[in-house]
């Protein structure tokens, strides 16, 4: 039984900094504290509109992160070039719409096959590990596997948003079934989006789960309990869930 890695998404520390356009809070501080509290990775999303994470953050985090730096970005060729230059430990390709509040759905690997394939090829040729953020759908998993990526991150947003009861159970079952398909296809299984201290347990205990990327709930709790405590509590929830599997 393996415990999934916790990748702490620090985008919203940068959101708070950008609210005043100043220097604090600095996401670099958050990354250091997350690692001290046991995070096995730091995740950032360099959006085309630079609404939170800035190019300077990417450069500094590449220098300072001692675990794994996971850079999320779109398939836009200019951003792909930045990722190749920055050389993070992993890139996760995500869909991006300027008007969205947050990443709303998974990448459409079936519908946008050629554009996704081109971005993946450039990244893989540059020697980078590539993960694709997709909805829990067998067709999307099949398409992802055909591109030869290292990992797939299943979008847990529908599970997180579903009412407790049959609706959430159905969304959870979809994650379990699709998780097994990801592992059977030889890809690493990751998950994220909307995970919090209450709903993380079952997802952490899915067979083969290798990495969870969690941001909003940790940053929200950190305001009240501090960043290290918020990361430690999430880590403890994941450990308990994996141990009870
Ligand atoms: N994984 C991916 C691919 C994401 O785009 C996001 C949101 O930026 C997350 C995980 C983290 O989601 P949340 O902030 O809801 O925990």
Short mmCIF file of C-alpha atoms and ligand atoms in Angstrom, two decimals:
data_model
loop_
_atom_site.label_atom_id
_atom_site.label_comp_id
_atom_site.label_asym_id
_atom_site.label_seq_id
_atom_site.Cartn_x
_atom_site.Cartn_y
_atom_site.Cartn_z
CA UNK A 1 0.00 0.00 0.00
CA UNK A 2 1.54 3.28 -1.08
CA UNK A 3 0.69 6.65 0.31
CA UNK A 4 -0.04 9.24 -2.39
CA UNK A 5 2.28 12.24 -2.60
CA UNK A 6 0.73 15.51 -1.45
CA UNK A 7 1.36 18.26 -3.98
CA UNK A 8 0.42 21.57 -2.37
CA UNK A 9 -0.96 24.06 -4.87
CA UNK A 10 0.15 27.54 -3.79
CA UNK A 11 -1.63 29.57 -6.51
CA UNK A 12 -3.93 31.27 -4.03
CA UNK A 13 -1.08 32.61 -1.94
CA UNK A 14 -0.13 34.45 -5.12
CA UNK A 15 -3.79 35.46 -5.62
CA UNK A 16 -3.65 37.30 -2.30
CA UNK A 17 -0.38 38.99 -3.23
CA UNK A 18 -1.78 40.10 -6.59
CA UNK A 19 -4.82 41.61 -4.86
CA UNK A 20 -2.53 44.49 -3.79
CA UNK A 21 0.10 44.13 -6.48
CA UNK A 22 2.81 44.09 -3.82
CA UNK A 23 5.32 41.58 -2.50
CA UNK A 24 3.41 39.73 0.20
CA UNK A 25 2.40 37.06 0.86
CA UNK A 26 5.14 35.51 -1.23
CA UNK A 27 4.33 32.04 -2.63
CA UNK A 28 7.99 31.14 -2.15
CA UNK A 29 7.48 31.33 1.64
CA UNK A 30 4.47 29.04 1.30
CA UNK A 31 6.47 26.50 -0.68
CA UNK A 32 9.20 26.39 1.97
CA UNK A 33 6.67 25.95 4.79
CA UNK A 34 4.73 23.29 2.85
CA UNK A 35 7.90 21.27 2.38
CA UNK A 36 8.84 21.65 6.06
CA UNK A 37 5.37 20.35 6.93
CA UNK A 38 5.79 17.22 4.82
CA UNK A 39 4.48 18.09 1.36
CA UNK A 40 6.12 15.94 -1.31
CA UNK A 41 5.54 18.43 -4.07
CA UNK A 42 4.67 22.03 -4.91
CA UNK A 43 2.17 22.76 -7.65
CA UNK A 44 1.68 26.05 -9.48
CA UNK A 45 -0.46 27.06 -12.46
CA UNK A 46 1.16 29.65 -14.73
CA UNK A 47 -1.96 31.05 -16.38
CA UNK A 48 -1.83 32.92 -19.66
CA UNK A 49 -3.37 35.97 -17.94
CA UNK A 50 -0.87 35.71 -15.02
CA UNK A 51 -3.68 36.30 -12.55
CA UNK A 52 -1.77 34.67 -9.69
CA UNK A 53 1.56 32.92 -10.30
CA UNK A 54 4.13 35.10 -12.13
CA UNK A 55 7.14 34.12 -14.24
CA UNK A 56 9.40 35.27 -11.39
CA UNK A 57 7.71 32.76 -9.04
CA UNK A 58 8.41 29.92 -11.47
CA UNK A 59 12.08 30.90 -11.73
CA UNK A 60 12.53 31.17 -7.95
CA UNK A 61 10.59 27.97 -7.19
CA UNK A 62 12.68 26.05 -9.68
CA UNK A 63 15.72 27.18 -7.65
CA UNK A 64 14.25 26.56 -4.19
CA UNK A 65 11.83 23.62 -4.26
CA UNK A 66 13.60 20.56 -2.91
CA UNK A 67 10.79 18.02 -3.50
CA UNK A 68 9.05 18.12 -6.88
CA UNK A 69 7.87 21.17 -8.78
CA UNK A 70 4.71 20.46 -10.78
CA UNK A 71 3.92 23.20 -13.30
CA UNK A 72 0.36 23.31 -14.61
CA UNK A 73 -0.23 25.18 -17.85
CA UNK A 74 -2.29 25.28 -21.02
CA UNK A 75 -1.32 23.83 -24.40
CA UNK A 76 -0.63 27.34 -25.74
CA UNK A 77 2.72 27.15 -27.62
CA UNK A 78 4.17 30.22 -25.88
CA UNK A 79 3.49 28.79 -22.41
CA UNK A 80 4.83 25.39 -23.50
CA UNK A 81 8.07 27.15 -24.48
CA UNK A 82 8.28 28.73 -21.00
CA UNK A 83 7.81 25.30 -19.37
CA UNK A 84 10.55 23.81 -21.51
CA UNK A 85 12.88 26.64 -20.52
CA UNK A 86 12.03 26.31 -16.82
CA UNK A 87 12.44 22.53 -16.62
CA UNK A 88 10.08 21.69 -13.71
CA UNK A 89 10.03 18.10 -12.43
CA UNK A 90 6.62 17.58 -14.00
CA UNK A 91 4.22 19.51 -16.19
CA UNK A 92 0.46 19.02 -16.01
CA UNK A 93 -1.46 20.19 -19.06
CA UNK A 94 -4.80 21.79 -18.19
CA UNK A 95 -7.55 23.51 -20.19
CA UNK A 96 -7.76 27.26 -19.75
CA UNK A 97 -10.46 29.81 -20.44
CA UNK A 98 -9.81 33.42 -19.57
CA UNK A 99 -13.26 34.02 -18.08
CA UNK A 100 -13.22 31.01 -15.75
CA UNK A 101 -12.81 31.43 -11.99
CA UNK A 102 -10.78 28.22 -11.79
CA UNK A 103 -10.02 25.25 -14.07
CA UNK A 104 -13.55 24.14 -14.86
CA UNK A 105 -13.24 20.81 -16.64
CA UNK A 106 -10.60 18.40 -17.81
CA UNK A 107 -8.52 18.74 -20.94
CA UNK A 108 -10.41 17.44 -23.99
CA UNK A 109 -7.76 15.01 -25.27
CA UNK A 110 -10.33 13.35 -27.58
CA UNK A 111 -11.65 16.56 -29.18
CA UNK A 112 -8.40 18.53 -29.26
CA UNK A 113 -6.18 15.54 -30.00
CA UNK A 114 -3.80 17.17 -32.48
CA UNK A 115 -3.17 20.29 -30.41
CA UNK A 116 -2.66 18.28 -27.23
CA UNK A 117 -0.40 15.79 -29.05
CA UNK A 118 1.76 18.62 -30.37
CA UNK A 119 2.23 20.14 -26.90
CA UNK A 120 2.97 16.70 -25.38
CA UNK A 121 5.51 15.93 -28.10
CA UNK A 122 7.41 19.18 -27.53
CA UNK A 123 7.50 18.59 -23.77
CA UNK A 124 8.46 14.90 -23.99
CA UNK A 125 11.13 15.65 -26.60
CA UNK A 126 12.54 18.18 -24.13
CA UNK A 127 12.81 15.37 -21.55
CA UNK A 128 9.96 16.51 -19.28
CA UNK A 129 7.50 14.28 -17.41
CA UNK A 130 4.00 15.06 -18.64
CA UNK A 131 0.67 14.58 -16.86
CA UNK A 132 -2.73 15.35 -18.42
CA UNK A 133 -5.58 16.74 -16.30
CA UNK A 134 -8.72 15.00 -17.59
CA UNK A 135 -12.26 14.19 -16.53
CA UNK A 136 -12.83 10.64 -15.28
CA UNK A 137 -13.88 9.30 -18.69
CA UNK A 138 -12.67 6.05 -20.30
CA UNK A 139 -12.41 7.74 -23.74
CA UNK A 140 -10.20 10.52 -22.39
CA UNK A 141 -7.99 7.97 -20.60
CA UNK A 142 -7.59 5.94 -23.78
CA UNK A 143 -6.65 9.08 -25.73
CA UNK A 144 -4.17 10.12 -23.01
CA UNK A 145 -2.53 6.68 -23.05
CA UNK A 146 -2.10 6.85 -26.82
CA UNK A 147 0.02 10.01 -26.40
CA UNK A 148 2.58 8.25 -24.21
CA UNK A 149 2.28 10.56 -21.19
CA UNK A 150 3.72 9.58 -17.79
CA UNK A 151 0.61 10.34 -15.75
CA UNK A 152 -3.02 11.32 -15.76
CA UNK A 153 -4.58 13.59 -13.13
CA UNK A 154 -8.27 12.78 -12.72
CA UNK A 155 -10.48 15.84 -12.17
CA UNK A 156 -12.22 15.36 -8.82
CA UNK A 157 -14.41 18.47 -9.13
CA UNK A 158 -17.66 16.62 -9.89
CA UNK A 159 -17.05 14.28 -6.93
CA UNK A 160 -16.30 17.25 -4.66
CA UNK A 161 -19.39 19.19 -5.80
CA UNK A 162 -21.84 16.26 -5.69
CA UNK A 163 -24.42 16.09 -2.90
CA UNK A 164 -23.51 13.48 -0.28
CA UNK A 165 -25.45 10.29 -1.01
CA UNK A 166 -26.08 8.51 -4.31
CA UNK A 167 -24.79 11.36 -6.49
CA UNK A 168 -21.45 11.52 -4.71
CA UNK A 169 -21.23 7.74 -4.60
CA UNK A 170 -21.66 7.58 -8.38
CA UNK A 171 -18.94 10.20 -8.93
CA UNK A 172 -16.64 8.32 -6.55
CA UNK A 173 -17.26 5.04 -8.39
CA UNK A 174 -16.31 6.78 -11.66
CA UNK A 175 -13.00 7.82 -10.06
CA UNK A 176 -12.33 4.26 -8.85
CA UNK A 177 -13.12 2.68 -12.24
CA UNK A 178 -11.18 5.27 -14.21
CA UNK A 179 -8.30 5.10 -11.72
CA UNK A 180 -8.00 1.37 -12.39
CA UNK A 181 -8.01 2.06 -16.15
CA UNK A 182 -5.20 4.64 -15.77
CA UNK A 183 -3.06 2.17 -13.81
CA UNK A 184 -3.85 -0.68 -16.24
CA UNK A 185 -2.71 1.54 -19.13
CA UNK A 186 0.68 1.93 -17.39
CA UNK A 187 0.28 5.58 -16.39
CA UNK A 188 0.73 7.06 -12.92
CA UNK A 189 -2.56 7.96 -11.26
CA UNK A 190 -2.98 11.49 -9.89
CA UNK A 191 -6.11 13.37 -8.80
CA UNK A 192 -7.12 16.84 -7.75
CA UNK A 193 -9.50 19.79 -7.70
CA UNK A 194 -11.96 20.62 -4.95
CA UNK A 195 -10.43 18.18 -2.47
CA UNK A 196 -10.72 19.28 1.16
CA UNK A 197 -10.28 17.93 4.70
CA UNK A 198 -13.65 16.15 4.58
CA UNK A 199 -13.72 14.58 1.13
CA UNK A 200 -10.03 13.72 0.64
CA UNK A 201 -10.03 10.38 2.50
CA UNK A 202 -11.78 8.12 0.00
CA UNK A 203 -9.78 9.58 -2.92
CA UNK A 204 -6.46 9.11 -1.09
CA UNK A 205 -7.41 5.45 -0.56
CA UNK A 206 -8.15 4.66 -4.23
CA UNK A 207 -5.91 1.78 -5.33
CA UNK A 208 -2.81 2.99 -7.12
CA UNK A 209 -3.28 6.67 -6.24
CA UNK A 210 0.18 8.23 -6.54
CA UNK A 211 -0.37 11.99 -6.15
CA UNK A 212 -3.03 14.42 -4.95
CA UNK A 213 -2.80 18.10 -5.84
CA UNK A 214 -4.65 20.27 -3.33
CA UNK A 215 -4.71 24.04 -3.05
CA UNK A 216 -7.78 26.04 -2.13
CA UNK A 217 -8.75 24.15 1.02
CA UNK A 218 -5.20 24.19 2.40
CA UNK A 219 -4.64 27.89 1.71
CA UNK A 220 -8.09 28.70 3.19
CA UNK A 221 -7.37 26.80 6.40
CA UNK A 222 -3.88 28.28 6.66
CA UNK A 223 -5.38 31.72 7.34
CA UNK A 224 -6.64 30.39 10.66
CA UNK A 225 -4.18 27.69 11.71
CA UNK A 226 -1.00 28.64 9.83
CA UNK A 227 0.42 27.18 6.66
CA UNK A 228 2.46 24.36 8.17
CA UNK A 229 -0.41 23.17 10.37
CA UNK A 230 -2.81 23.23 7.41
CA UNK A 231 -0.44 21.09 5.32
CA UNK A 232 0.25 18.69 8.22
CA UNK A 233 -3.47 18.18 8.85
CA UNK A 234 -4.10 17.36 5.19
CA UNK A 235 -1.14 14.99 5.16
CA UNK A 236 -2.52 13.26 8.30
CA UNK A 237 -5.96 12.82 6.68
CA UNK A 238 -4.35 11.20 3.66
CA UNK A 239 -2.21 8.92 5.84
CA UNK A 240 -5.17 7.76 7.90
CA UNK A 241 -7.20 7.03 4.77
CA UNK A 242 -4.38 5.07 3.13
CA UNK A 243 -3.73 3.09 6.33
CA UNK A 244 -7.38 2.03 6.53
CA UNK A 245 -7.44 0.78 2.94
N1 LIG B 1 -5.12 20.08 -10.02
C1 LIG B 1 -5.30 20.88 -11.09
C2 LIG B 1 -4.92 20.35 -12.42
C3 LIG B 1 -5.81 22.19 -10.94
O1 LIG B 1 -5.97 22.97 -12.02
C4 LIG B 1 -6.13 22.66 -9.66
C5 LIG B 1 -6.67 24.03 -9.47
O2 LIG B 1 -5.76 24.97 -9.88
C6 LIG B 1 -5.90 21.79 -8.56
C7 LIG B 1 -5.43 20.50 -8.77
C8 LIG B 1 -6.16 22.22 -7.15
O3 LIG B 1 -7.52 22.45 -6.97
P1 LIG B 1 -8.03 23.10 -5.61
O4 LIG B 1 -7.43 24.46 -5.52
O5 LIG B 1 -9.51 23.10 -5.77
O6 LIG B 1 -7.54 22.20 -4.51
#
